[in-house]
Amino acid sequence: MRFEQATAVTSAGSGAYDVELREEYAIAGTKPNGGYMLACIARAVVAAAGQEGSPHVHPIAAGAQYLTSPNLGPARIEVDVQRVGRTATQVAARLSQDGSTAVTAQFTLATLPAGSRPYWGGVPPVELPPIEDCQGLDPGQRRNDTWLVFDPATSFTMTPDGPVSSGGGELRAWFQTGDGTVDPVMLLFVADAMPPATFGVVSTGWVPTLDITAYVRAVPAPGPLRVRFRAQMIQDGFADEVLEAWDAEGRLVLQSTQAVALRHPVSGPA
Amino acid sequence: MRFEQATAVTSAGSGAYDVELREEYAIAGTKPNGGYMLACIARAVVAAAGQEGSPHVHPIAAGAQYLTSPNLGPARIEVDVQRVGRTATQVAARLSQDGSTAVTAQFTLATLPAGSRPYWGGVPPVELPPIEDCQGLDPGQRRNDTWLVFDPATSFTMTPDGPVSSGGGELRAWFQTGDGTVDPVMLLFVADAMPPATFGVVSTGWVPTLDITAYVRAVPAPGPLRVRFRAQMIQDGFADEVLEAWDAEGRLVLQSTQAVALRHPVSGPA
């Protein structure tokens, strides 16, 4: 299913939008991916901001807190456009299901020019083998027009004993789309599209995200993205992870951090 | 003025708290510092969560969006405790003045054990000259029991032509308190205590923070903190900055990112 279709929202009036959370963008087919929900919310946020006269069409900062994991199917997004400024628009939103809030989110919108270059700085792009030498998680079941292929040095597999990664806390991958384009809203999906980077260090149950922040730094040039996702520190049952993505021209287009809980608490002396 | 006193909140009932935004924690004496406001909000959030039966007393993730810059003086903090879970408590809050929202914020609370060590990972602490070889911004006017002294290689000065830093996008400093202790709430102040790291690259007017996220990774051991604040990329009139802090035992205790706007837009080919 195309990403645009899977994240489509329908106005229900008064800043409310309806969305259908799709199986195709679910973790193990049962629960919607966190970045996917953030992208759905972003679609409603951009629409609502436009209704309020905002000239800003790209999320440049987005954050979310995951309170509960909703089921697939219909959900409601409520948007509160808080401030339409000259350089940025600030918006709060939440996604709920059956009247219960599942995700709270915050957005800063601006309009990023296509094709601009950094004035200063940047981060050197992660080195990756050619795409044809990388491997998908589940090559036989690609249902979407977005997919990841992993550097074999940091590959990830599900085994009967649980998830195993060879990356030692780092995963590296190419992110691709069917038509080769990625827009700023899809970058919010990319921000949480990787398996937990902690799996290369400790095999646990699923690793729920408590808080994620994504900064969209540029509109990607067409072509595959390079993605690096690394756990920074694991302590007291929590970890922080950093994700960066670069476009086909080697520009940093996304920087994201998230705080996660490890379901089987991990702590103690190093 | 002591930080605890400057961030004290008083319950006004129904999840509302009153706070007095203090001149001592103001930028150039006129506007309250963003991290200072985040710490004030955190005090109200921890109090309100306790009222709702949360056993979690430390902010481990905090985010804020700055809509307007409030004046010094009385402000109102409203807290919505969204979920009290087993491992974490999630809370939304906002700070308003004269009925207008100035800051929206989100918190994840947990209880961090004192003295724990990383299970895995970490970031090597930034190297700094001895404290006695570092320099404050304004040594004659230290009004608080918290202060920064900067590595002379990354010093920051205000000149008639505007702010100037020698750090090339990075500032390094020691953060100290009168009694040598820093708690997780004070770390939220540290997250935004440095001058803009962009001043080492481009001299602009003040650099407003649009969005900040801070992850508190551990309760600091007593003693001064090492702090590194670096601009990562400047493009299209926006920049992202990364701040890290380490305690006296060399443990990473704080990781923070922020998205800022440069008042005089900076863009164009590199």
PDB file of C-alpha atoms in Angstrom, chain B residues 1-268:
ATOM      1  CA  MET B   1      19.027  33.094  44.616  1.00  0.00           C
ATOM      2  CA  ARG B   2      18.946  29.351  45.180  1.00  0.00           C
ATOM      3  CA  PHE B   3      17.565  27.319  42.293  1.00  0.00           C
ATOM      4  CA  GLU B   4      15.072  25.442  44.472  1.00  0.00           C
ATOM      5  CA  GLN B   5      13.622  28.750  45.631  1.00  0.00           C
ATOM      6  CA  ALA B   6      13.575  30.207  42.106  1.00  0.00           C
ATOM      7  CA  THR B   7      11.638  27.196  40.773  1.00  0.00           C
ATOM      8  CA  ALA B   8       9.233  26.767  43.696  1.00  0.00           C
ATOM      9  CA  VAL B   9       5.594  26.247  42.740  1.00  0.00           C
ATOM     10  CA  THR B  10       2.422  26.627  44.788  1.00  0.00           C
ATOM     11  CA  SER B  11      -0.661  24.533  44.193  1.00  0.00           C
ATOM     12  CA  ALA B  12      -3.690  26.503  43.048  1.00  0.00           C
ATOM     13  CA  GLY B  13      -5.921  23.383  42.919  1.00  0.00           C
ATOM     14  CA  SER B  14      -7.188  21.208  40.041  1.00  0.00           C
ATOM     15  CA  GLY B  15      -3.706  20.543  38.651  1.00  0.00           C
ATOM     16  CA  ALA B  16      -2.829  24.237  38.486  1.00  0.00           C
ATOM     17  CA  TYR B  17       0.287  25.723  40.064  1.00  0.00           C
ATOM     18  CA  ASP B  18       1.547  29.271  40.495  1.00  0.00           C
ATOM     19  CA  VAL B  19       5.155  30.196  39.898  1.00  0.00           C
ATOM     20  CA  GLU B  20       7.132  33.430  40.044  1.00  0.00           C
ATOM     21  CA  LEU B  21       9.511  33.735  37.085  1.00  0.00           C
ATOM     22  CA  ARG B  22      12.634  35.264  38.585  1.00  0.00           C
ATOM     23  CA  GLU B  23      14.907  37.972  37.250  1.00  0.00           C
ATOM     24  CA  GLU B  24      17.922  36.007  38.497  1.00  0.00           C
ATOM     25  CA  TYR B  25      17.247  33.304  35.901  1.00  0.00           C
ATOM     26  CA  ALA B  26      16.560  35.631  33.004  1.00  0.00           C
ATOM     27  CA  ILE B  27      18.406  36.137  29.744  1.00  0.00           C
ATOM     28  CA  ALA B  28      20.009  39.555  29.916  1.00  0.00           C
ATOM     29  CA  GLY B  29      17.794  40.207  32.919  1.00  0.00           C
ATOM     30  CA  THR B  30      14.579  40.604  30.952  1.00  0.00           C
ATOM     31  CA  LYS B  31      13.157  37.265  29.714  1.00  0.00           C
ATOM     32  CA  PRO B  32      13.072  33.970  31.607  1.00  0.00           C
ATOM     33  CA  ASN B  33      15.487  31.332  30.296  1.00  0.00           C
ATOM     34  CA  GLY B  34      13.822  28.427  28.478  1.00  0.00           C
ATOM     35  CA  GLY B  35      15.477  25.721  30.571  1.00  0.00           C
ATOM     36  CA  TYR B  36      14.586  27.575  33.726  1.00  0.00           C
ATOM     37  CA  MET B  37      10.906  27.555  32.692  1.00  0.00           C
ATOM     38  CA  LEU B  38      11.156  23.848  31.835  1.00  0.00           C
ATOM     39  CA  ALA B  39      12.512  23.198  35.336  1.00  0.00           C
ATOM     40  CA  CYS B  40       9.687  25.229  36.918  1.00  0.00           C
ATOM     41  CA  ILE B  41       7.149  23.213  34.947  1.00  0.00           C
ATOM     42  CA  ALA B  42       8.901  20.000  36.015  1.00  0.00           C
ATOM     43  CA  ARG B  43       8.478  20.924  39.688  1.00  0.00           C
ATOM     44  CA  ALA B  44       4.714  21.263  39.139  1.00  0.00           C
ATOM     45  CA  VAL B  45       4.599  18.067  37.082  1.00  0.00           C
ATOM     46  CA  VAL B  46       6.331  15.979  39.765  1.00  0.00           C
ATOM     47  CA  ALA B  47       4.046  17.433  42.438  1.00  0.00           C
ATOM     48  CA  ALA B  48       0.894  16.762  40.413  1.00  0.00           C
ATOM     49  CA  ALA B  49       1.975  13.224  39.507  1.00  0.00           C
ATOM     50  CA  GLY B  50       2.531  12.470  43.197  1.00  0.00           C
ATOM     51  CA  GLN B  51      -0.990  13.725  43.897  1.00  0.00           C
ATOM     52  CA  GLU B  52      -2.263  11.231  41.311  1.00  0.00           C
ATOM     53  CA  GLY B  53      -0.460   8.364  43.026  1.00  0.00           C
ATOM     54  CA  SER B  54       2.596   8.197  40.744  1.00  0.00           C
ATOM     55  CA  PRO B  55       5.650   6.637  42.409  1.00  0.00           C
ATOM     56  CA  HIS B  56       7.913   8.332  39.823  1.00  0.00           C
ATOM     57  CA  VAL B  57       9.812  11.392  40.999  1.00  0.00           C
ATOM     58  CA  HIS B  58      12.372  12.141  38.276  1.00  0.00           C
ATOM     59  CA  PRO B  59      11.836  13.571  34.790  1.00  0.00           C
ATOM     60  CA  ILE B  60      13.656  11.191  32.430  1.00  0.00           C
ATOM     61  CA  ALA B  61      12.330  12.784  29.247  1.00  0.00           C
ATOM     62  CA  ALA B  62      11.125  16.350  28.894  1.00  0.00           C
ATOM     63  CA  GLY B  63      10.201  18.363  25.850  1.00  0.00           C
ATOM     64  CA  ALA B  64       8.973  21.884  25.322  1.00  0.00           C
ATOM     65  CA  GLN B  65       7.796  24.162  22.560  1.00  0.00           C
ATOM     66  CA  TYR B  66       8.176  27.886  23.120  1.00  0.00           C
ATOM     67  CA  LEU B  67       5.226  29.800  21.663  1.00  0.00           C
ATOM     68  CA  THR B  68       5.875  33.206  23.162  1.00  0.00           C
ATOM     69  CA  SER B  69       8.432  34.536  25.593  1.00  0.00           C
ATOM     70  CA  PRO B  70       6.641  35.464  28.822  1.00  0.00           C
ATOM     71  CA  ASN B  71       7.622  38.336  31.067  1.00  0.00           C
ATOM     72  CA  LEU B  72       9.197  37.964  34.479  1.00  0.00           C
ATOM     73  CA  GLY B  73       6.741  37.707  37.341  1.00  0.00           C
ATOM     74  CA  PRO B  74       3.758  35.476  38.067  1.00  0.00           C
ATOM     75  CA  ALA B  75       2.811  32.669  35.699  1.00  0.00           C
ATOM     76  CA  ARG B  76       0.424  29.746  35.815  1.00  0.00           C
ATOM     77  CA  ILE B  77       1.346  26.105  35.171  1.00  0.00           C
ATOM     78  CA  GLU B  78      -1.410  23.619  34.302  1.00  0.00           C
ATOM     79  CA  VAL B  79      -0.663  19.920  34.544  1.00  0.00           C
ATOM     80  CA  ASP B  80      -2.475  16.966  32.970  1.00  0.00           C
ATOM     81  CA  VAL B  81      -1.283  13.612  34.348  1.00  0.00           C
ATOM     82  CA  GLN B  82      -2.061  11.381  31.385  1.00  0.00           C
ATOM     83  CA  ARG B  83      -0.904   7.928  32.434  1.00  0.00           C
ATOM     84  CA  VAL B  84       0.570   6.466  35.616  1.00  0.00           C
ATOM     85  CA  GLY B  85       2.240   3.231  34.540  1.00  0.00           C
ATOM     86  CA  ARG B  86       4.408   0.693  36.268  1.00  0.00           C
ATOM     87  CA  THR B  87       7.714   1.868  34.833  1.00  0.00           C
ATOM     88  CA  ALA B  88       6.865   5.432  33.865  1.00  0.00           C
ATOM     89  CA  THR B  89       4.363   8.259  34.287  1.00  0.00           C
ATOM     90  CA  GLN B  90       3.467  10.486  31.333  1.00  0.00           C
ATOM     91  CA  VAL B  91       2.367  14.067  31.803  1.00  0.00           C
ATOM     92  CA  ALA B  92       1.467  17.062  29.640  1.00  0.00           C
ATOM     93  CA  ALA B  93       1.746  20.612  30.939  1.00  0.00           C
ATOM     94  CA  ARG B  94       1.709  24.209  29.851  1.00  0.00           C
ATOM     95  CA  LEU B  95       2.872  27.513  31.225  1.00  0.00           C
ATOM     96  CA  SER B  96       0.715  30.558  30.622  1.00  0.00           C
ATOM     97  CA  GLN B  97       0.690  34.197  31.573  1.00  0.00           C
ATOM     98  CA  ASP B  98      -2.333  36.469  31.502  1.00  0.00           C
ATOM     99  CA  GLY B  99      -4.330  33.579  30.025  1.00  0.00           C
ATOM    100  CA  SER B 100      -2.029  33.113  27.021  1.00  0.00           C
ATOM    101  CA  THR B 101      -0.014  29.887  26.598  1.00  0.00           C
ATOM    102  CA  ALA B 102       3.726  30.584  26.448  1.00  0.00           C
ATOM    103  CA  VAL B 103       5.199  27.068  26.723  1.00  0.00           C
ATOM    104  CA  THR B 104       3.785  23.605  26.101  1.00  0.00           C
ATOM    105  CA  ALA B 105       5.691  20.704  27.622  1.00  0.00           C
ATOM    106  CA  GLN B 106       5.641  16.921  27.903  1.00  0.00           C
ATOM    107  CA  PHE B 107       7.246  14.771  30.559  1.00  0.00           C
ATOM    108  CA  THR B 108       8.045  11.137  31.165  1.00  0.00           C
ATOM    109  CA  LEU B 109       8.744  10.454  34.826  1.00  0.00           C
ATOM    110  CA  ALA B 110      10.483   7.455  36.394  1.00  0.00           C
ATOM    111  CA  THR B 111      12.571   6.936  39.500  1.00  0.00           C
ATOM    112  CA  LEU B 112      16.291   6.695  38.835  1.00  0.00           C
ATOM    113  CA  PRO B 113      18.464   4.981  41.436  1.00  0.00           C
ATOM    114  CA  ALA B 114      21.356   7.077  42.712  1.00  0.00           C
ATOM    115  CA  GLY B 115      24.832   5.777  41.975  1.00  0.00           C
ATOM    116  CA  SER B 116      23.881   3.277  39.254  1.00  0.00           C
ATOM    117  CA  ARG B 117      26.236   2.622  36.356  1.00  0.00           C
ATOM    118  CA  PRO B 118      25.496   2.117  32.663  1.00  0.00           C
ATOM    119  CA  TYR B 119      24.666  -1.448  31.674  1.00  0.00           C
ATOM    120  CA  TRP B 120      26.113  -0.687  28.246  1.00  0.00           C
ATOM    121  CA  GLY B 121      27.404   2.252  26.278  1.00  0.00           C
ATOM    122  CA  GLY B 122      27.852   5.862  27.137  1.00  0.00           C
ATOM    123  CA  VAL B 123      29.690   8.800  25.636  1.00  0.00           C
ATOM    124  CA  PRO B 124      33.264   9.706  26.629  1.00  0.00           C
ATOM    125  CA  PRO B 125      33.209  12.929  28.665  1.00  0.00           C
ATOM    126  CA  VAL B 126      34.329  16.103  26.963  1.00  0.00           C
ATOM    127  CA  GLU B 127      37.850  17.213  27.836  1.00  0.00           C
ATOM    128  CA  LEU B 128      38.046  20.514  29.676  1.00  0.00           C
ATOM    129  CA  PRO B 129      40.810  22.571  31.260  1.00  0.00           C
ATOM    130  CA  PRO B 130      40.761  22.721  35.074  1.00  0.00           C
ATOM    131  CA  ILE B 131      37.946  24.859  36.434  1.00  0.00           C
ATOM    132  CA  GLU B 132      40.361  27.520  37.655  1.00  0.00           C
ATOM    133  CA  ASP B 133      41.566  28.036  34.075  1.00  0.00           C
ATOM    134  CA  CYS B 134      38.021  28.572  32.756  1.00  0.00           C
ATOM    135  CA  GLN B 135      36.116  31.813  32.675  1.00  0.00           C
ATOM    136  CA  GLY B 136      32.600  32.983  33.416  1.00  0.00           C
ATOM    137  CA  LEU B 137      30.544  35.187  31.140  1.00  0.00           C
ATOM    138  CA  ASP B 138      30.183  37.927  33.661  1.00  0.00           C
ATOM    139  CA  PRO B 139      32.346  37.165  36.695  1.00  0.00           C
ATOM    140  CA  GLY B 140      31.371  40.262  38.637  1.00  0.00           C
ATOM    141  CA  GLN B 141      27.649  39.615  38.650  1.00  0.00           C
ATOM    142  CA  ARG B 142      27.069  36.072  39.815  1.00  0.00           C
ATOM    143  CA  ARG B 143      23.654  36.311  41.441  1.00  0.00           C
ATOM    144  CA  ASN B 144      22.789  32.627  41.612  1.00  0.00           C
ATOM    145  CA  ASP B 145      24.062  29.453  43.175  1.00  0.00           C
ATOM    146  CA  THR B 146      24.439  27.901  39.682  1.00  0.00           C
ATOM    147  CA  TRP B 147      27.038  29.077  37.216  1.00  0.00           C
ATOM    148  CA  LEU B 148      29.029  28.166  34.114  1.00  0.00           C
ATOM    149  CA  VAL B 149      32.712  28.675  33.392  1.00  0.00           C
ATOM    150  CA  PHE B 150      33.873  28.193  29.812  1.00  0.00           C
ATOM    151  CA  ASP B 151      36.860  26.529  28.231  1.00  0.00           C
ATOM    152  CA  PRO B 152      38.838  29.547  26.959  1.00  0.00           C
ATOM    153  CA  ALA B 153      39.129  27.771  23.590  1.00  0.00           C
ATOM    154  CA  THR B 154      35.338  28.126  23.215  1.00  0.00           C
ATOM    155  CA  SER B 155      34.742  31.344  25.106  1.00  0.00           C
ATOM    156  CA  PHE B 156      31.816  33.615  24.493  1.00  0.00           C
ATOM    157  CA  THR B 157      31.733  37.394  24.783  1.00  0.00           C
ATOM    158  CA  MET B 158      29.243  40.128  24.077  1.00  0.00           C
ATOM    159  CA  THR B 159      30.792  42.909  21.974  1.00  0.00           C
ATOM    160  CA  PRO B 160      29.306  46.148  20.615  1.00  0.00           C
ATOM    161  CA  ASP B 161      29.067  44.330  17.259  1.00  0.00           C
ATOM    162  CA  GLY B 162      27.093  41.454  18.805  1.00  0.00           C
ATOM    163  CA  PRO B 163      27.898  38.131  20.415  1.00  0.00           C
ATOM    164  CA  VAL B 164      31.159  36.469  19.454  1.00  0.00           C
ATOM    165  CA  SER B 165      32.362  32.963  20.249  1.00  0.00           C
ATOM    166  CA  SER B 166      35.658  31.361  19.350  1.00  0.00           C
ATOM    167  CA  GLY B 167      34.328  27.834  19.462  1.00  0.00           C
ATOM    168  CA  GLY B 168      33.344  27.299  15.828  1.00  0.00           C
ATOM    169  CA  GLY B 169      29.914  25.917  16.673  1.00  0.00           C
ATOM    170  CA  GLU B 170      30.895  24.248  19.950  1.00  0.00           C
ATOM    171  CA  LEU B 171      30.874  25.562  23.505  1.00  0.00           C
ATOM    172  CA  ARG B 172      32.411  23.651  26.411  1.00  0.00           C
ATOM    173  CA  ALA B 173      31.939  24.534  30.054  1.00  0.00           C
ATOM    174  CA  TRP B 174      31.820  23.416  33.652  1.00  0.00           C
ATOM    175  CA  PHE B 175      28.448  23.800  35.377  1.00  0.00           C
ATOM    176  CA  GLN B 176      28.622  24.240  39.131  1.00  0.00           C
ATOM    177  CA  THR B 177      26.301  24.782  42.059  1.00  0.00           C
ATOM    178  CA  GLY B 178      26.921  26.278  45.465  1.00  0.00           C
ATOM    179  CA  ASP B 179      26.446  23.024  47.345  1.00  0.00           C
ATOM    180  CA  GLY B 180      27.874  20.812  44.594  1.00  0.00           C
ATOM    181  CA  THR B 181      24.670  18.887  43.868  1.00  0.00           C
ATOM    182  CA  VAL B 182      22.541  18.791  40.715  1.00  0.00           C
ATOM    183  CA  ASP B 183      19.234  16.935  40.658  1.00  0.00           C
ATOM    184  CA  PRO B 184      17.308  15.733  37.579  1.00  0.00           C
ATOM    185  CA  VAL B 185      15.079  18.827  37.554  1.00  0.00           C
ATOM    186  CA  MET B 186      18.126  21.106  37.554  1.00  0.00           C
ATOM    187  CA  LEU B 187      19.468  19.114  34.584  1.00  0.00           C
ATOM    188  CA  LEU B 188      16.501  20.454  32.585  1.00  0.00           C
ATOM    189  CA  PHE B 189      17.827  23.931  33.309  1.00  0.00           C
ATOM    190  CA  VAL B 190      21.323  22.826  32.257  1.00  0.00           C
ATOM    191  CA  ALA B 191      19.840  21.600  28.952  1.00  0.00           C
ATOM    192  CA  ASP B 192      19.271  25.202  27.889  1.00  0.00           C
ATOM    193  CA  ALA B 193      21.791  27.071  30.052  1.00  0.00           C
ATOM    194  CA  MET B 194      24.464  27.632  27.397  1.00  0.00           C
ATOM    195  CA  PRO B 195      24.535  30.606  25.007  1.00  0.00           C
ATOM    196  CA  PRO B 196      23.639  29.702  21.409  1.00  0.00           C
ATOM    197  CA  ALA B 197      26.317  27.448  19.923  1.00  0.00           C
ATOM    198  CA  THR B 198      25.625  29.081  16.563  1.00  0.00           C
ATOM    199  CA  PHE B 199      27.331  32.293  17.758  1.00  0.00           C
ATOM    200  CA  GLY B 200      30.672  30.671  16.993  1.00  0.00           C
ATOM    201  CA  VAL B 201      29.610  30.410  13.351  1.00  0.00           C
ATOM    202  CA  VAL B 202      27.362  33.349  12.642  1.00  0.00           C
ATOM    203  CA  SER B 203      26.612  36.445  14.682  1.00  0.00           C
ATOM    204  CA  THR B 204      22.858  37.019  14.763  1.00  0.00           C
ATOM    205  CA  GLY B 205      20.289  38.440  17.082  1.00  0.00           C
ATOM    206  CA  TRP B 206      19.111  36.162  19.877  1.00  0.00           C
ATOM    207  CA  VAL B 207      18.428  32.609  18.745  1.00  0.00           C
ATOM    208  CA  PRO B 208      14.956  31.523  19.896  1.00  0.00           C
ATOM    209  CA  THR B 209      14.435  27.856  20.727  1.00  0.00           C
ATOM    210  CA  LEU B 210      11.407  26.402  18.945  1.00  0.00           C
ATOM    211  CA  ASP B 211      11.589  22.883  20.364  1.00  0.00           C
ATOM    212  CA  ILE B 212      13.797  21.256  22.982  1.00  0.00           C
ATOM    213  CA  THR B 213      14.017  17.662  24.176  1.00  0.00           C
ATOM    214  CA  ALA B 214      16.069  16.602  27.185  1.00  0.00           C
ATOM    215  CA  TYR B 215      16.714  13.044  28.323  1.00  0.00           C
ATOM    216  CA  VAL B 216      17.935  12.705  31.892  1.00  0.00           C
ATOM    217  CA  ARG B 217      20.014   9.541  31.890  1.00  0.00           C
ATOM    218  CA  ALA B 218      21.157   9.344  35.517  1.00  0.00           C
ATOM    219  CA  VAL B 219      21.141  11.145  38.850  1.00  0.00           C
ATOM    220  CA  PRO B 220      24.423  13.102  38.862  1.00  0.00           C
ATOM    221  CA  ALA B 221      27.045  12.313  41.455  1.00  0.00           C
ATOM    222  CA  PRO B 222      27.996  15.381  43.543  1.00  0.00           C
ATOM    223  CA  GLY B 223      30.459  17.743  41.898  1.00  0.00           C
ATOM    224  CA  PRO B 224      30.677  19.932  38.804  1.00  0.00           C
ATOM    225  CA  LEU B 225      29.209  18.831  35.473  1.00  0.00           C
ATOM    226  CA  ARG B 226      31.067  18.876  32.185  1.00  0.00           C
ATOM    227  CA  VAL B 227      28.868  20.340  29.425  1.00  0.00           C
ATOM    228  CA  ARG B 228      29.295  20.311  25.657  1.00  0.00           C
ATOM    229  CA  PHE B 229      26.906  22.194  23.385  1.00  0.00           C
ATOM    230  CA  ARG B 230      27.369  22.036  19.656  1.00  0.00           C
ATOM    231  CA  ALA B 231      25.530  23.246  16.592  1.00  0.00           C
ATOM    232  CA  GLN B 232      25.164  20.397  14.150  1.00  0.00           C
ATOM    233  CA  MET B 233      23.875  22.039  10.983  1.00  0.00           C
ATOM    234  CA  ILE B 234      22.675  25.514   9.995  1.00  0.00           C
ATOM    235  CA  GLN B 235      20.372  25.646   6.992  1.00  0.00           C
ATOM    236  CA  ASP B 236      17.368  27.629   5.750  1.00  0.00           C
ATOM    237  CA  GLY B 237      17.352  29.876   8.821  1.00  0.00           C
ATOM    238  CA  PHE B 238      17.164  26.992  11.294  1.00  0.00           C
ATOM    239  CA  ALA B 239      19.764  25.075  13.263  1.00  0.00           C
ATOM    240  CA  ASP B 240      19.826  21.991  15.449  1.00  0.00           C
ATOM    241  CA  GLU B 241      22.001  21.880  18.518  1.00  0.00           C
ATOM    242  CA  VAL B 242      23.061  18.946  20.713  1.00  0.00           C
ATOM    243  CA  LEU B 243      23.940  19.272  24.397  1.00  0.00           C
ATOM    244  CA  GLU B 244      25.506  16.591  26.575  1.00  0.00           C
ATOM    245  CA  ALA B 245      26.497  16.710  30.238  1.00  0.00           C
ATOM    246  CA  TRP B 246      28.612  14.375  32.355  1.00  0.00           C
ATOM    247  CA  ASP B 247      28.851  14.170  36.122  1.00  0.00           C
ATOM    248  CA  ALA B 248      32.034  14.238  38.230  1.00  0.00           C
ATOM    249  CA  GLU B 249      32.411  10.487  37.743  1.00  0.00           C
ATOM    250  CA  GLY B 250      32.393  10.851  33.948  1.00  0.00           C
ATOM    251  CA  ARG B 251      28.915   9.393  33.426  1.00  0.00           C
ATOM    252  CA  LEU B 252      26.613  10.803  30.778  1.00  0.00           C
ATOM    253  CA  VAL B 253      23.710  12.268  32.770  1.00  0.00           C
ATOM    254  CA  LEU B 254      21.953  14.420  30.161  1.00  0.00           C
ATOM    255  CA  GLN B 255      21.403  14.371  26.428  1.00  0.00           C
ATOM    256  CA  SER B 256      19.419  17.161  24.787  1.00  0.00           C
ATOM    257  CA  THR B 257      18.610  18.377  21.300  1.00  0.00           C
ATOM    258  CA  GLN B 258      16.966  21.601  20.243  1.00  0.00           C
ATOM    259  CA  ALA B 259      15.695  23.203  17.058  1.00  0.00           C
ATOM    260  CA  VAL B 260      16.279  26.936  16.867  1.00  0.00           C
ATOM    261  CA  ALA B 261      15.511  29.777  14.489  1.00  0.00           C
ATOM    262  CA  LEU B 262      18.167  32.294  13.517  1.00  0.00           C
ATOM    263  CA  ARG B 263      16.592  35.715  13.617  1.00  0.00           C
ATOM    264  CA  HIS B 264      18.394  36.834  10.506  1.00  0.00           C
ATOM    265  CA  PRO B 265      17.751  33.913   8.165  1.00  0.00           C
ATOM    266  CA  VAL B 266      20.866  32.142   6.999  1.00  0.00           C
ATOM    267  CA  SER B 267      20.716  29.984   3.916  1.00  0.00           C
ATOM    268  CA  GLY B 268      22.225  29.446   0.517  1.00  0.00           C
TER     269      GLY B 268
END
